[in-house]
PDB file of C-alpha atoms in Angstrom:
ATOM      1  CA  UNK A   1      16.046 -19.413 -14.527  1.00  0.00           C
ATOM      2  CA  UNK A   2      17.759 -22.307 -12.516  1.00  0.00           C
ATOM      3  CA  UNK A   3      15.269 -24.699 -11.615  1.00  0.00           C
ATOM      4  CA  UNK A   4      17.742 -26.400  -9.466  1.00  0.00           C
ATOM      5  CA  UNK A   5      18.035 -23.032  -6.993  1.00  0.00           C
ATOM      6  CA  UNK A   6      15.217 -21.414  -8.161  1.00  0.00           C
ATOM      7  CA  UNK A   7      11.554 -22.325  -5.864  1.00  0.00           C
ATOM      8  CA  UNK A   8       8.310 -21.093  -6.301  1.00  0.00           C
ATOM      9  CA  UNK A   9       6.454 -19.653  -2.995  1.00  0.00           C
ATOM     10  CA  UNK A  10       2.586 -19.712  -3.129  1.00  0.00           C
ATOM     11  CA  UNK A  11       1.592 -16.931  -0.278  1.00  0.00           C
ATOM     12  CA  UNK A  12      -1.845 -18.038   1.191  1.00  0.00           C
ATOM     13  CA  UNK A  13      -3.870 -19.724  -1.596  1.00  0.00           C
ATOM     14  CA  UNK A  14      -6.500 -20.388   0.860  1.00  0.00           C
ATOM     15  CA  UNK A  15     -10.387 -20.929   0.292  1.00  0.00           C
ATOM     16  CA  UNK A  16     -11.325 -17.643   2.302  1.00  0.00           C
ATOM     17  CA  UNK A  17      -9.534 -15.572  -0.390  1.00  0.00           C
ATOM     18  CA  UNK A  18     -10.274 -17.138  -3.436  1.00  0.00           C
ATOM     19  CA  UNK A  19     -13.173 -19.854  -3.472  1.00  0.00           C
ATOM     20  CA  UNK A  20     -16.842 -17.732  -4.253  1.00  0.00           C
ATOM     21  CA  UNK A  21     -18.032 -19.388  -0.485  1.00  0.00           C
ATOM     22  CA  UNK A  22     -14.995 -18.044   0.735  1.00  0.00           C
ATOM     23  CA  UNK A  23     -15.314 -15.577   3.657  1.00  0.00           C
ATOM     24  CA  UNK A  24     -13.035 -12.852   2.116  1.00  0.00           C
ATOM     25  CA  UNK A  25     -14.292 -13.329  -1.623  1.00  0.00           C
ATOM     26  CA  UNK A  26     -16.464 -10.323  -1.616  1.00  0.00           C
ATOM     27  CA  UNK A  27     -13.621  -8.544  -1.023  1.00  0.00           C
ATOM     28  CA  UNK A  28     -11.059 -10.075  -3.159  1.00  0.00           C
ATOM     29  CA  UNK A  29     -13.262 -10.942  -6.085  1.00  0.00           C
ATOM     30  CA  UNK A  30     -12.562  -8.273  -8.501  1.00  0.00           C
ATOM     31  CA  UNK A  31      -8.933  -8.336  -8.549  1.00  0.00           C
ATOM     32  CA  UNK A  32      -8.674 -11.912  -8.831  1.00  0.00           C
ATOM     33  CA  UNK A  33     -11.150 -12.171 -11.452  1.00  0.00           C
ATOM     34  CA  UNK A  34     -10.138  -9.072 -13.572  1.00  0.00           C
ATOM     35  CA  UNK A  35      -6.703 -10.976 -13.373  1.00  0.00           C
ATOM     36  CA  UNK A  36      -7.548 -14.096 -14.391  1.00  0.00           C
ATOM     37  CA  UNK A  37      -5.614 -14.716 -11.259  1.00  0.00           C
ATOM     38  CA  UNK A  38      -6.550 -18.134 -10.082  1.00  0.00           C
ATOM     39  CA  UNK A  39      -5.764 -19.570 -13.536  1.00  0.00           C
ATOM     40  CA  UNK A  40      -2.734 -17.727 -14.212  1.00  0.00           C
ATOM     41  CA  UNK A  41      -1.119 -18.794 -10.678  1.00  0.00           C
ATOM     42  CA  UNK A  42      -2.124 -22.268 -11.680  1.00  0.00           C
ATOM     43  CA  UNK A  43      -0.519 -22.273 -15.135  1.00  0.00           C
ATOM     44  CA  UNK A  44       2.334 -20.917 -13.086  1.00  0.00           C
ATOM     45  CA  UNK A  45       2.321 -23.715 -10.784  1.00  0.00           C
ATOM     46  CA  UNK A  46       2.262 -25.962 -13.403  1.00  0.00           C
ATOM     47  CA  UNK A  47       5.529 -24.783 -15.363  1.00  0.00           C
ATOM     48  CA  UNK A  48       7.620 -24.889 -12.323  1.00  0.00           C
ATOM     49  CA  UNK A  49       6.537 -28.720 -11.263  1.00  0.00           C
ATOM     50  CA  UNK A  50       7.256 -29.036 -15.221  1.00  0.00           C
ATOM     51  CA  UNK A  51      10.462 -27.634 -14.544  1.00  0.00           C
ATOM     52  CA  UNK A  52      11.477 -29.788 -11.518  1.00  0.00           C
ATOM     53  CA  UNK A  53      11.615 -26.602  -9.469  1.00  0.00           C
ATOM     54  CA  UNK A  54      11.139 -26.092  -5.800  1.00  0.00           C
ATOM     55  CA  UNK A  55       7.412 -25.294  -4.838  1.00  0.00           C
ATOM     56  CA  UNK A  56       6.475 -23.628  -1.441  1.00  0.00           C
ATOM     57  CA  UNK A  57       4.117 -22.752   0.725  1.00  0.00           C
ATOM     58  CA  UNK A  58       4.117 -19.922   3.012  1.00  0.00           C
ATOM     59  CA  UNK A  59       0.703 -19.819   4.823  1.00  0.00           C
ATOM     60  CA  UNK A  60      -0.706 -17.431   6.937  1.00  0.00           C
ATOM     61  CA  UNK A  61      -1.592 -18.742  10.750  1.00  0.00           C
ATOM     62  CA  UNK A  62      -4.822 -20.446  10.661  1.00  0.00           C
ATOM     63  CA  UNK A  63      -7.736 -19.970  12.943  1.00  0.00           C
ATOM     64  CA  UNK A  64      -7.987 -21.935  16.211  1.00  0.00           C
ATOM     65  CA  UNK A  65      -9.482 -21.439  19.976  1.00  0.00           C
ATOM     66  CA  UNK A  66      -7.413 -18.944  21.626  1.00  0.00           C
ATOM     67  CA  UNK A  67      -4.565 -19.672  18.744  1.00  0.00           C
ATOM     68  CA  UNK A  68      -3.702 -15.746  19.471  1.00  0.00           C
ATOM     69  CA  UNK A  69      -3.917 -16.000  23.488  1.00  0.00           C
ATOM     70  CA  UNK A  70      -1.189 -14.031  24.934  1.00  0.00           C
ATOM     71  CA  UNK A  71      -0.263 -12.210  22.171  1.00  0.00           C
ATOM     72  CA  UNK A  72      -0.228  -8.430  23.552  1.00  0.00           C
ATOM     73  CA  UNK A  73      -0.708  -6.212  20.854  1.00  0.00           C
ATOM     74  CA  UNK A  74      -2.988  -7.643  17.741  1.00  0.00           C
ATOM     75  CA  UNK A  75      -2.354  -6.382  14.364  1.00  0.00           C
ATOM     76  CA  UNK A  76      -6.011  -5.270  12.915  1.00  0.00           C
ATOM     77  CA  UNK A  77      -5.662  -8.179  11.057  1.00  0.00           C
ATOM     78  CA  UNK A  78      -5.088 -10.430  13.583  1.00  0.00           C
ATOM     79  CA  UNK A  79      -8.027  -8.832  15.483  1.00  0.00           C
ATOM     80  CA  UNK A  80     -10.787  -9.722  12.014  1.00  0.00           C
ATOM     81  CA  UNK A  81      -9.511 -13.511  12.431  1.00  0.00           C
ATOM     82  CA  UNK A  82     -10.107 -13.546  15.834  1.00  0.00           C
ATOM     83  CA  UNK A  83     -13.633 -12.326  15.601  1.00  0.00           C
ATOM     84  CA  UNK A  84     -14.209 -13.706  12.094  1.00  0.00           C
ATOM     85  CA  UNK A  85     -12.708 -17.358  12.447  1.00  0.00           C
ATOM     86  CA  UNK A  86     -11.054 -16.955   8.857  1.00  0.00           C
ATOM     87  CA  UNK A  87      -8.965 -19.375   7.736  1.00  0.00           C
ATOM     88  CA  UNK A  88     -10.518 -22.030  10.322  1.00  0.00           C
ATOM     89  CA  UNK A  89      -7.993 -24.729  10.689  1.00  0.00           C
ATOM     90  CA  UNK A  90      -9.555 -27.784   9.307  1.00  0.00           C
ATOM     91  CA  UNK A  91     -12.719 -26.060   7.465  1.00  0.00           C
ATOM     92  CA  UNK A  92     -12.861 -25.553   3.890  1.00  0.00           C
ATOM     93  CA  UNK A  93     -11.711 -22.063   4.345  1.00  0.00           C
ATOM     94  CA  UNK A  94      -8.681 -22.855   5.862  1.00  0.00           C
ATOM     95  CA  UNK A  95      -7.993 -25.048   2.993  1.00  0.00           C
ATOM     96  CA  UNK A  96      -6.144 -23.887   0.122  1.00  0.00           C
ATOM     97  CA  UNK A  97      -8.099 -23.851  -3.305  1.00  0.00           C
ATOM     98  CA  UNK A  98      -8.143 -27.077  -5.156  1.00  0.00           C
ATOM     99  CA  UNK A  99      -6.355 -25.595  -7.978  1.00  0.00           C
ATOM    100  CA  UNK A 100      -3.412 -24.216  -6.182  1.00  0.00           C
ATOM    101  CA  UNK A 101      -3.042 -27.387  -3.327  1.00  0.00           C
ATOM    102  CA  UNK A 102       0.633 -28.503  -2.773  1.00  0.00           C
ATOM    103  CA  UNK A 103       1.792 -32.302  -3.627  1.00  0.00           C
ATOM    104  CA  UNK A 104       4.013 -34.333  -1.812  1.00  0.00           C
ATOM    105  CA  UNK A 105       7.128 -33.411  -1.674  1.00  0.00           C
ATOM    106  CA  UNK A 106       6.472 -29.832  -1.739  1.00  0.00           C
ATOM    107  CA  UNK A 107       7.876 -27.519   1.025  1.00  0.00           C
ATOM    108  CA  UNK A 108       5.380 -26.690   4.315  1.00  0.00           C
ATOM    109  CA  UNK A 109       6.769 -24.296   6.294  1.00  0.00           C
ATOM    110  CA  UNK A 110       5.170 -23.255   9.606  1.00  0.00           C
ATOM    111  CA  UNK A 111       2.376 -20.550   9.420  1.00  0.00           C
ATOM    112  CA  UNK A 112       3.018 -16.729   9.128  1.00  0.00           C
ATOM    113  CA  UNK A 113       1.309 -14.719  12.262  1.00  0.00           C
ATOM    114  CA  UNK A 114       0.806 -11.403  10.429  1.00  0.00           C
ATOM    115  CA  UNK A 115       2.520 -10.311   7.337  1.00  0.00           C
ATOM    116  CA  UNK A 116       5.651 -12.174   6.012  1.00  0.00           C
ATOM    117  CA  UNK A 117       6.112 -15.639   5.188  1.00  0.00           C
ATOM    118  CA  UNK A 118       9.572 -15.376   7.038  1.00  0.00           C
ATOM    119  CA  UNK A 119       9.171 -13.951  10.180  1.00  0.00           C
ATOM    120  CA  UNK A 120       8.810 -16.349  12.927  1.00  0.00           C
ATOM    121  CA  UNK A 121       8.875 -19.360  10.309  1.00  0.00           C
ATOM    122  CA  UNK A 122      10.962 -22.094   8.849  1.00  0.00           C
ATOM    123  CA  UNK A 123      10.539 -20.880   5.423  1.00  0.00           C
ATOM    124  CA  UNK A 124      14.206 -19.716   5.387  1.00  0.00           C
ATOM    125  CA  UNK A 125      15.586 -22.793   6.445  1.00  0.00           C
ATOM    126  CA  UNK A 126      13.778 -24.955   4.439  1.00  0.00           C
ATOM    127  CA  UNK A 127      14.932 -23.346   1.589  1.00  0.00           C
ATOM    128  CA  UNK A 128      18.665 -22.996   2.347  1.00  0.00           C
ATOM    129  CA  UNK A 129      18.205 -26.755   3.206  1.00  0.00           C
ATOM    130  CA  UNK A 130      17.635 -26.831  -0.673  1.00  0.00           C
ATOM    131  CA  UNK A 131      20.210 -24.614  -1.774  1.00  0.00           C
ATOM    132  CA  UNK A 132      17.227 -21.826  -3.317  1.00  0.00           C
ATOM    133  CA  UNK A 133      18.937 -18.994  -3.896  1.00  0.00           C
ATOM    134  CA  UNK A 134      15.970 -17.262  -6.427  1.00  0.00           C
ATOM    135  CA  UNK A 135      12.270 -16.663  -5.861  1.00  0.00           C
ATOM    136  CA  UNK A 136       9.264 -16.418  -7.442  1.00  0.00           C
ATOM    137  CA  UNK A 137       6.106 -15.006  -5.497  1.00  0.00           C
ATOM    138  CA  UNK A 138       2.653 -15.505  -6.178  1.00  0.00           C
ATOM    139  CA  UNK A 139      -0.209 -15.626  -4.397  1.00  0.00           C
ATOM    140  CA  UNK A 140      -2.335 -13.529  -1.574  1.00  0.00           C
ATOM    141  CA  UNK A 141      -2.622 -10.481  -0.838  1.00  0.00           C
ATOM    142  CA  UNK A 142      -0.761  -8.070  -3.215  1.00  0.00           C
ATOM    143  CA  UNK A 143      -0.040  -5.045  -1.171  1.00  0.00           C
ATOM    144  CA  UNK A 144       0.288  -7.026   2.168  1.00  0.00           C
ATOM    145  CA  UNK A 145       1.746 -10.343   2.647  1.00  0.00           C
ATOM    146  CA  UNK A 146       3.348 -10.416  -0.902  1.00  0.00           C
ATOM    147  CA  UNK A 147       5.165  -7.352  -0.022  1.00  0.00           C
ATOM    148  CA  UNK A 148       6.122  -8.525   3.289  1.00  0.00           C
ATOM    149  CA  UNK A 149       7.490 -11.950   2.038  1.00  0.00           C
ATOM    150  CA  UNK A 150       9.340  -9.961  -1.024  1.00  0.00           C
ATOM    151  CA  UNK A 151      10.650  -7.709   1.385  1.00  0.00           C
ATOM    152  CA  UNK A 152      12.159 -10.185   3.904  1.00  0.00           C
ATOM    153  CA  UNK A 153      13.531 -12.502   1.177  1.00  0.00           C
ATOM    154  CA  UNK A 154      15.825  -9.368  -0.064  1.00  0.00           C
ATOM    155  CA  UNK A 155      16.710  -8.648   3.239  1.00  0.00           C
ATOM    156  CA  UNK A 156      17.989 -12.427   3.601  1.00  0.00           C
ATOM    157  CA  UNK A 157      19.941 -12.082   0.488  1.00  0.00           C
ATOM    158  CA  UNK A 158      17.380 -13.636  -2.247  1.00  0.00           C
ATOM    159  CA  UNK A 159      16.379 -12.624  -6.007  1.00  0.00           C
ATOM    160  CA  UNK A 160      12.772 -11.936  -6.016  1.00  0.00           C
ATOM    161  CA  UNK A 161      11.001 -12.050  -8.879  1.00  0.00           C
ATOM    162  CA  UNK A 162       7.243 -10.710  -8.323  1.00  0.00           C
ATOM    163  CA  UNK A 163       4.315 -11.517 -10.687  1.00  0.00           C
ATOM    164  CA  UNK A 164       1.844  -8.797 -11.378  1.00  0.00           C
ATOM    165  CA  UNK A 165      -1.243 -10.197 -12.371  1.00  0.00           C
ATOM    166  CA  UNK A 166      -0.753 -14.115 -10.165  1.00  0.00           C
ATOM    167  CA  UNK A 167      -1.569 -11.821  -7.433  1.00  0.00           C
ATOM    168  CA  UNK A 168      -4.617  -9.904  -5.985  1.00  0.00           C
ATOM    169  CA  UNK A 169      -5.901  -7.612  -3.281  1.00  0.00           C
ATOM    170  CA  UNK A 170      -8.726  -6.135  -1.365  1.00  0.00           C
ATOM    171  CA  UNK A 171      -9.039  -3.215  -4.305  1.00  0.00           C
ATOM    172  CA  UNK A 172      -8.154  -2.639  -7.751  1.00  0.00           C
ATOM    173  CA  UNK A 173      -6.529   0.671  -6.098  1.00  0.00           C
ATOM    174  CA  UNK A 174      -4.545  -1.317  -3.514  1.00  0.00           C
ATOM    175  CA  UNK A 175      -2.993  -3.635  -6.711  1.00  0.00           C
ATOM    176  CA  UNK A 176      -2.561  -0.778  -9.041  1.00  0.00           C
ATOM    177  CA  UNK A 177      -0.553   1.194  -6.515  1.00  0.00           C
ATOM    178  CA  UNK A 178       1.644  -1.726  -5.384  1.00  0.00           C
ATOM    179  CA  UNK A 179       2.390  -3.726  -8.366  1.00  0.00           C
ATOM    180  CA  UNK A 180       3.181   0.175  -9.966  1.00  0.00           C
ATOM    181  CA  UNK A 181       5.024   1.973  -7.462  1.00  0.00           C
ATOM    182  CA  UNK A 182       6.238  -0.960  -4.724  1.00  0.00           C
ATOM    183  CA  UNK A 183       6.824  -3.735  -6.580  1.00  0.00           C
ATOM    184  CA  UNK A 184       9.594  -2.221  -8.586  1.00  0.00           C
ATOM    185  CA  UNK A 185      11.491  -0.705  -5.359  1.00  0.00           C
ATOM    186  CA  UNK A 186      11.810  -4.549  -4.153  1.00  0.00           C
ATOM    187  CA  UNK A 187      11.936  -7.157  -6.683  1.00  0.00           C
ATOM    188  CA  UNK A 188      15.065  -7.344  -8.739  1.00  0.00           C
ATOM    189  CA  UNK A 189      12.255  -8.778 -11.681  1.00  0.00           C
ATOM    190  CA  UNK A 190       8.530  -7.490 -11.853  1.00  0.00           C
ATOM    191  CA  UNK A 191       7.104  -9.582 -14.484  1.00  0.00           C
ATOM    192  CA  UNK A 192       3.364 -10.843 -15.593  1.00  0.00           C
ATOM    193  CA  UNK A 193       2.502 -14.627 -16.224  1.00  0.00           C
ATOM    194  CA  UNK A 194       3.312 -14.438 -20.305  1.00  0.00           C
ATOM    195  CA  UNK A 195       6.888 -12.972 -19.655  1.00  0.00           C
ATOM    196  CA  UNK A 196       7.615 -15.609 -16.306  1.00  0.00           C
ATOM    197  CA  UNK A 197       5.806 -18.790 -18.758  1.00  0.00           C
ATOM    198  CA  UNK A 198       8.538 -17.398 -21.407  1.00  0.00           C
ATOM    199  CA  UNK A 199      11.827 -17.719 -18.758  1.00  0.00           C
ATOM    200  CA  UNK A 200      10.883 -20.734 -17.797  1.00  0.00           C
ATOM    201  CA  UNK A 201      10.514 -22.081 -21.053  1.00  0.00           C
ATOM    202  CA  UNK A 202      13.699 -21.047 -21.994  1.00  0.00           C
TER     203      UNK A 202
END
């Protein structure tokens, strides 16, 4: 693995998904804890700054007043924000977890409305900008904006590799199904944390 053109893209590590005050944690709880997934994203984290590789952020839109006005049609996701206020922009839930927060020099890009870290973002061409040609995709939520960010990052011509267990959904169903039957019909390398820590000590 190329650490020159390979980056690291952390998919909403926010608060609301993965602190215990968080909004969503009731929901996401099991998964991430049955996957150890927090620590295992971290240790991930961790070997690619080691590396000198690429790390960035793709997060999903934050809550703000009327931040979805004129918008026709709202996704049902789109619709719980609006009523729920999750991921308020500057609250702690719209923060990302301590142990997964970006450090300077790490790539931004501008936030994700609904599903993919690409669509309607910079992400893209931030990363060109850096000549990344390979990704690795961890983060929030397994079956929904993983997916979508795998999916458009094939369709703009990258290898994807996807990490099983640095993941985590709203059900151990929801993970189980997606990491078994989806993951391996889009990335070119489904993987778990011991066989990516491996590569990139190699």
């Amino acid at each position: 693995m190329d650490a020159e053109t390979t980056a690291l893209v952390l998919v909403d590590p926010y608060n609301d998904f993965l602190a215990r005050t968080g909004q969503a944690w009731m929901m996401t709880r099991d998964v991430v804890l049955s996957n150890g997934m927090i620590g295992k994203a971290q240790s991930i984290l961790e070997a690619a700054r080691r590396r000198g590789m690429t790390v960035a952020y793709a997060p999903h839109h934050r809550w703000r007043p009327n931040g979805l006005k004129g918008r026709k049609y709202l996704h049902p996701t789109q619709f719980m924000q609006d009523k729920s206020h999750i991921f308020a922009e500057g609250k702690f839930g719209g923060r990302f977890i301590a142990e997964l927060a970006p450090a300077d020099g790490d790539v931004m890009s501008s936030e994700h409305l609904c599903s993919s870290g690409f669509e309607g973002t910079d992400l893209h061409t931030q990363l060109q900008g850096r000549g990344i040609t390979h990704l690795v995709i961890i983060g929030m939520i397994t079956n929904s904006c993983i997916e979508a960010t795998a999916r458009s990052a094939v369709d703009l011509g990258y290898h994807v590799t996807l990490v099983t267990d640095a993941v985590a959904a709203f059900s151990p169903n929801e993970h189980d199904l997606a990491i078994r039957e989806t993951y391996p019909r889009i990335g070119h390398v489904v993987t778990d944390t011991s066989g990516l820590l491996e590569t990139l000590r190699s």
